[in-house]
Short mmCIF file of C-alpha atoms in Angstrom, two decimals:
data_model
loop_
_atom_site.label_atom_id
_atom_site.label_comp_id
_atom_site.label_asym_id
_atom_site.label_seq_id
_atom_site.Cartn_x
_atom_site.Cartn_y
_atom_site.Cartn_z
CA MET Q 1 13.92 -0.85 -11.75
CA ALA Q 2 17.22 0.94 -11.27
CA MET Q 3 18.62 3.08 -8.53
CA VAL Q 4 20.97 6.00 -9.32
CA ASP Q 5 23.37 7.36 -6.73
CA THR Q 6 23.57 11.18 -7.03
CA GLY Q 7 26.10 11.52 -4.36
CA ASP Q 8 23.60 12.95 -1.92
CA THR Q 9 20.81 10.44 -2.20
CA ARG Q 10 19.60 7.39 -4.39
CA LEU Q 11 16.95 8.02 -6.91
CA HIS Q 12 14.58 5.30 -8.31
CA VAL Q 13 14.64 5.47 -12.10
CA GLN Q 14 12.62 3.74 -14.79
CA ARG Q 15 13.59 4.01 -18.52
CA LEU Q 16 11.38 3.15 -21.52
CA ALA Q 17 13.16 2.51 -24.80
CA PRO Q 18 11.37 3.16 -28.19
CA ARG Q 19 9.21 0.17 -29.01
CA GLY Q 20 9.85 -2.33 -31.87
CA GLY Q 21 13.54 -1.65 -31.92
CA HIS Q 22 13.06 1.77 -33.47
CA PRO Q 23 16.01 4.19 -33.17
CA VAL Q 24 15.83 6.89 -30.52
CA THR Q 25 14.66 10.18 -31.99
CA ALA Q 26 14.67 12.11 -28.71
CA THR Q 27 14.97 11.74 -24.98
CA ALA Q 28 12.25 12.96 -22.64
CA VAL Q 29 12.72 13.30 -18.94
CA LEU Q 30 9.49 13.21 -16.86
CA VAL Q 31 9.40 14.99 -13.49
CA HIS Q 32 6.46 14.34 -11.16
CA GLY Q 33 4.63 16.39 -8.54
CA LEU Q 34 4.94 16.86 -4.76
CA LEU Q 35 4.02 14.84 -1.69
CA THR Q 36 1.42 12.33 -3.15
CA ASP Q 37 2.98 11.87 -6.59
CA SER Q 38 5.65 9.57 -8.06
CA LEU Q 39 6.89 8.43 -11.36
CA ALA Q 40 3.82 6.09 -11.58
CA SER Q 41 1.68 9.06 -12.75
CA TYR Q 42 3.62 9.01 -15.98
CA TYR Q 43 4.23 5.25 -16.28
CA PHE Q 44 0.46 4.72 -16.46
CA THR Q 45 -0.42 7.71 -18.57
CA VAL Q 46 1.79 9.40 -21.31
CA ALA Q 47 5.11 7.48 -21.04
CA PRO Q 48 4.05 4.42 -23.14
CA ALA Q 49 2.69 6.65 -25.90
CA PHE Q 50 6.07 8.61 -25.94
CA ALA Q 51 7.99 5.32 -26.23
CA ALA Q 52 5.72 4.13 -29.06
CA ALA Q 53 6.56 7.38 -30.91
CA GLY Q 54 10.33 6.60 -30.87
CA ILE Q 55 11.22 8.67 -27.78
CA GLU Q 56 13.43 7.38 -25.02
CA VAL Q 57 11.67 7.99 -21.67
CA VAL Q 58 13.36 8.63 -18.33
CA MET Q 59 11.23 8.76 -15.28
CA TYR Q 60 12.45 9.10 -11.69
CA ASP Q 61 11.03 9.48 -8.10
CA LEU Q 62 12.04 12.77 -6.65
CA ARG Q 63 13.98 12.59 -3.40
CA GLY Q 64 11.70 11.62 -0.50
CA HIS Q 65 9.04 10.17 -2.89
CA GLY Q 66 8.24 6.72 -4.28
CA ARG Q 67 11.19 4.47 -3.96
CA SER Q 68 13.91 7.13 -3.89
CA GLY Q 69 16.00 7.84 -0.72
CA ARG Q 70 14.45 10.07 1.93
CA PRO Q 71 17.21 12.28 3.31
CA ASP Q 72 16.32 14.27 6.51
CA SER Q 73 17.02 17.58 4.78
CA GLY Q 74 17.85 19.06 1.41
CA TYR Q 75 14.46 19.84 -0.20
CA ARG Q 76 14.89 23.17 -1.71
CA LEU Q 77 14.23 23.68 -5.36
CA ASP Q 78 17.96 23.88 -6.07
CA ASP Q 79 18.41 20.39 -4.54
CA SER Q 80 15.93 18.89 -6.92
CA MET Q 81 17.55 20.53 -9.79
CA ASP Q 82 20.90 19.23 -8.58
CA ASP Q 83 19.42 15.75 -8.47
CA LEU Q 84 18.17 16.21 -12.11
CA GLU Q 85 21.72 17.27 -13.17
CA ALA Q 86 23.31 14.33 -11.43
CA LEU Q 87 20.75 11.92 -12.89
CA LEU Q 88 21.57 13.08 -16.50
CA ASP Q 89 25.21 12.75 -15.81
CA ARG Q 90 25.07 9.31 -14.21
CA LEU Q 91 22.92 8.06 -17.15
CA GLN Q 92 25.17 9.64 -19.61
CA VAL Q 93 22.53 11.54 -21.26
CA THR Q 94 24.63 14.05 -23.24
CA GLY Q 95 22.24 15.64 -25.80
CA PRO Q 96 19.63 18.18 -24.96
CA VAL Q 97 16.47 16.59 -23.41
CA HIS Q 98 12.87 17.38 -23.45
CA LEU Q 99 11.72 18.09 -19.88
CA VAL Q 100 8.16 17.36 -18.91
CA GLY Q 101 7.05 18.36 -15.48
CA ASN Q 102 3.75 17.96 -13.59
CA SER Q 103 2.92 20.53 -10.87
CA TYR Q 104 6.12 20.89 -8.72
CA GLY Q 105 7.94 18.91 -11.35
CA GLY Q 106 7.29 21.59 -13.87
CA THR Q 107 8.86 24.18 -11.54
CA VAL Q 108 11.93 21.89 -11.31
CA ALA Q 109 12.03 21.57 -15.05
CA PHE Q 110 11.66 25.28 -15.73
CA GLY Q 111 14.35 26.11 -13.19
CA TYR Q 112 16.71 23.62 -14.74
CA ALA Q 113 16.09 25.26 -18.20
CA VAL Q 114 17.14 28.64 -16.69
CA ARG Q 115 20.22 27.03 -15.10
CA ARG Q 116 21.37 24.85 -17.98
CA PRO Q 117 19.84 25.96 -21.18
CA GLU Q 118 22.35 24.03 -23.34
CA ARG Q 119 20.95 20.70 -21.87
CA VAL Q 120 17.22 21.33 -22.52
CA ALA Q 121 15.53 21.05 -25.90
CA SER Q 122 12.03 21.95 -24.79
CA VAL Q 123 9.96 22.26 -21.57
CA SER Q 124 6.46 21.03 -21.13
CA LEU Q 125 4.67 22.32 -17.96
CA ILE Q 126 1.50 20.51 -16.85
CA GLU Q 127 -0.45 22.40 -14.22
CA SER Q 128 2.79 24.20 -13.21
CA GLU Q 129 4.58 27.53 -13.01
CA PRO Q 130 7.96 29.02 -12.65
CA ALA Q 131 9.44 29.63 -9.14
CA THR Q 132 8.33 33.15 -8.32
CA GLU Q 133 7.82 34.81 -4.93
CA ALA Q 134 4.05 34.13 -5.26
CA TRP Q 135 4.76 30.45 -5.95
CA ALA Q 136 6.99 30.16 -2.83
CA ALA Q 137 4.30 31.88 -0.72
CA LYS Q 138 1.61 29.48 -2.13
CA LEU Q 139 3.69 26.30 -1.62
CA GLY Q 140 4.41 27.62 2.00
CA ARG Q 141 0.66 27.89 2.71
CA ILE Q 142 -0.01 24.35 1.17
CA LEU Q 143 2.78 22.69 3.16
CA ARG Q 144 1.75 24.37 6.44
CA ARG Q 145 -1.85 23.16 5.82
CA VAL Q 146 -0.47 19.54 5.37
CA ASP Q 147 1.64 19.96 8.48
CA THR Q 148 -1.27 21.19 10.63
CA GLU Q 149 -4.23 19.28 9.18
CA LEU Q 150 -2.60 16.02 8.19
CA ALA Q 151 0.74 15.36 9.86
CA ARG Q 152 -0.37 16.57 13.28
CA ASN Q 153 -3.89 15.21 13.23
CA GLU Q 154 -3.22 12.28 10.99
CA ALA Q 155 -5.79 9.65 12.29
CA ASP Q 156 -8.78 12.02 11.99
CA ALA Q 157 -7.60 13.42 8.63
CA LEU Q 158 -6.96 10.09 7.08
CA ALA Q 159 -10.31 8.79 8.22
CA TRP Q 160 -12.08 11.74 6.52
CA ILE Q 161 -10.05 11.13 3.39
CA SER Q 162 -10.81 7.46 3.26
CA ALA Q 163 -14.60 8.05 3.92
CA TYR Q 164 -15.05 10.93 1.42
CA ARG Q 165 -12.28 10.22 -1.21
CA SER Q 166 -10.89 6.72 -1.41
CA HIS Q 167 -8.67 4.27 0.43
CA HIS Q 168 -5.94 4.86 -2.24
CA THR Q 169 -6.04 8.69 -1.76
CA ALA Q 170 -5.80 8.02 2.11
CA ARG Q 171 -2.70 5.84 1.56
CA LEU Q 172 -1.08 8.70 -0.47
CA ALA Q 173 -2.02 11.19 2.07
CA LYS Q 174 -0.47 8.95 4.80
CA GLY Q 175 2.81 9.00 2.89
CA ALA Q 176 2.77 12.75 2.48
CA ALA Q 177 2.28 13.16 6.25
CA ARG Q 178 5.14 10.96 6.87
CA LEU Q 179 7.34 12.86 4.48
CA VAL Q 180 6.36 16.25 6.07
CA ARG Q 181 6.82 14.96 9.60
CA ALA Q 182 10.16 13.14 9.00
CA THR Q 183 12.02 15.87 6.83
CA THR Q 184 12.53 19.55 6.40
CA ILE Q 185 10.59 19.68 3.14
CA ALA Q 186 7.81 21.97 4.54
CA ARG Q 187 10.50 24.60 5.56
CA ASP Q 188 12.86 23.99 2.56
CA ILE Q 189 10.62 24.48 -0.39
CA PRO Q 190 9.10 27.92 0.61
CA ALA Q 191 12.71 29.09 1.28
CA SER Q 192 13.94 28.07 -2.22
CA ARG Q 193 15.57 30.71 -4.51
CA VAL Q 194 12.99 32.18 -6.86
CA LEU Q 195 13.11 33.71 -10.29
CA GLY Q 196 12.62 37.27 -11.43
CA GLU Q 197 10.90 38.10 -14.73
CA ASP Q 198 14.28 38.74 -16.31
CA ARG Q 199 15.38 35.11 -15.55
CA ILE Q 200 12.17 33.75 -16.67
CA ARG Q 201 12.47 35.56 -19.96
CA SER Q 202 15.97 33.95 -20.53
CA VAL Q 203 14.34 30.59 -21.45
CA SER Q 204 14.51 30.54 -25.20
CA CYS Q 205 13.66 26.86 -25.92
CA PRO Q 206 10.08 25.98 -26.84
CA VAL Q 207 7.77 25.89 -23.94
CA LEU Q 208 4.38 24.30 -23.67
CA ALA Q 209 2.07 25.07 -20.70
CA LEU Q 210 -1.00 22.91 -20.26
CA TYR Q 211 -3.68 23.68 -17.65
CA GLY Q 212 -7.08 22.29 -16.68
CA GLY Q 213 -9.81 24.75 -17.53
CA GLU Q 214 -11.21 24.67 -13.98
CA SER Q 215 -7.75 25.31 -12.45
CA ASP Q 216 -6.70 28.63 -11.01
CA LEU Q 217 -3.33 28.11 -12.75
CA ALA Q 218 -4.95 28.65 -16.14
CA GLU Q 219 -5.01 32.35 -15.35
CA GLN Q 220 -1.14 32.32 -15.88
CA ALA Q 221 -1.42 31.50 -19.62
CA PRO Q 222 -1.35 35.01 -20.86
CA TRP Q 223 1.45 35.98 -18.55
CA LEU Q 224 3.71 33.21 -19.63
CA GLU Q 225 3.14 33.87 -23.25
CA SER Q 226 3.95 37.51 -22.76
CA LEU Q 227 7.26 36.73 -21.07
CA LEU Q 228 8.64 33.75 -23.16
CA PRO Q 229 9.89 34.12 -26.71
CA ASP Q 230 8.59 30.63 -27.79
CA CYS Q 231 5.65 29.64 -25.60
CA ARG Q 232 2.31 28.06 -26.34
CA THR Q 233 -0.38 27.55 -23.72
CA VAL Q 234 -3.29 24.99 -23.85
CA VAL Q 235 -6.31 24.99 -21.63
CA VAL Q 236 -8.19 21.68 -21.36
CA PRO Q 237 -11.79 22.35 -20.51
CA GLY Q 238 -13.49 20.53 -17.75
CA HIS Q 239 -10.43 19.52 -15.70
CA GLU Q 240 -8.66 20.74 -12.68
CA HIS Q 241 -5.18 19.93 -11.29
CA SER Q 242 -5.30 16.20 -12.20
CA VAL Q 243 -5.44 16.89 -15.91
CA LEU Q 244 -2.40 14.66 -16.67
CA VAL Q 245 -4.29 11.58 -15.26
CA GLU Q 246 -7.73 12.55 -16.42
CA ALA Q 247 -7.00 13.62 -19.92
CA SER Q 248 -3.62 11.89 -20.68
CA GLY Q 249 -4.28 11.33 -24.32
CA THR Q 250 -4.94 15.14 -24.92
CA VAL Q 251 -1.98 16.06 -22.77
CA GLY Q 252 0.44 13.61 -24.34
CA GLY Q 253 -0.65 14.49 -27.86
CA HIS Q 254 0.21 18.20 -27.24
CA ILE Q 255 3.63 17.31 -25.77
CA LEU Q 256 4.53 15.00 -28.65
CA SER Q 257 3.73 17.74 -31.08
CA LEU Q 258 6.03 20.08 -29.19
CA ILE Q 259 8.87 17.59 -29.06
CA HIS Q 260 8.57 16.84 -32.85
CA ARG Q 261 8.54 20.48 -33.67
CA ALA Q 262 11.50 21.28 -31.45
CA ASP Q 263 13.47 18.41 -32.90
CA ARG Q 264 12.76 19.52 -36.48
CA ALA Q 265 13.83 22.98 -35.67
CA ARG Q 266 17.11 21.74 -34.18
CA ASP Q 267 17.74 19.09 -36.80
CA PRO Q 268 16.40 19.92 -40.16
CA ALA Q 269 16.19 17.12 -42.70
CA PRO Q 270 19.60 16.40 -44.25
CA GLU Q 271 18.34 17.03 -47.78
CA LEU Q 272 17.15 20.42 -46.66
CA ALA Q 273 20.09 21.33 -44.54
CA GLY Q 274 22.41 20.62 -47.48
CA ALA Q 275 20.23 21.91 -50.17
CA ASP Q 276 21.44 24.66 -52.53
CA PRO Q 277 19.71 27.85 -51.40
CA ARG Q 278 19.36 28.96 -55.01
#
């Protein structure tokens, strides 16, 4: 375990080196989702397979989540992108990285690709979307619901979750309620700056968008493909928003294919790069 000081907060970071002493072929930075999520959702799913494939993996807990610091304020999308930028700088990751984002983490990853295209080799969105006005309105509704139904009526809500879901889910929900109650996150995220379609179109690196077939986000697939110059969408039948955990092999396989394709496009084999075109 390592802690990285961004200057604004401290982020809990885990790194996995390629297994067996293999050289690093690429670096993937994995960004998790909101409230009940942490880097553990990657550590126990796709991260080991990425390391086995020769990829250096960087995972971190977003501010307010997991073992990272919990400042009272500063939870807009730009703050999350600032943290990602500081993390790459502190870890001295200089080359373009492959960003993988689940849910809110994908929104962070996509926004960072808009902001710093030279630092991003590819973006993989898992059950996620760019930050649009519709996204901000939806997150506002979700966070208000957490505030009213969970943070303000915590005992009853947690009892219901424990009875009808699981004790583990109830523990996660309790942490989410504490975060909403103790910080400005419920106000900050809906007030984040959003992207117009022109800014979304500016992302030229390869983009992969994965959705559960039973998720309402799957409807975004044609829209994303129409906007982005290099975008592939995959819908995994029979899954909803938890597709990363429930179908990690499928999700990880598609992301690895994208990373390998993007790296081949950026770094052709030496014998091909120097070959006589005649």
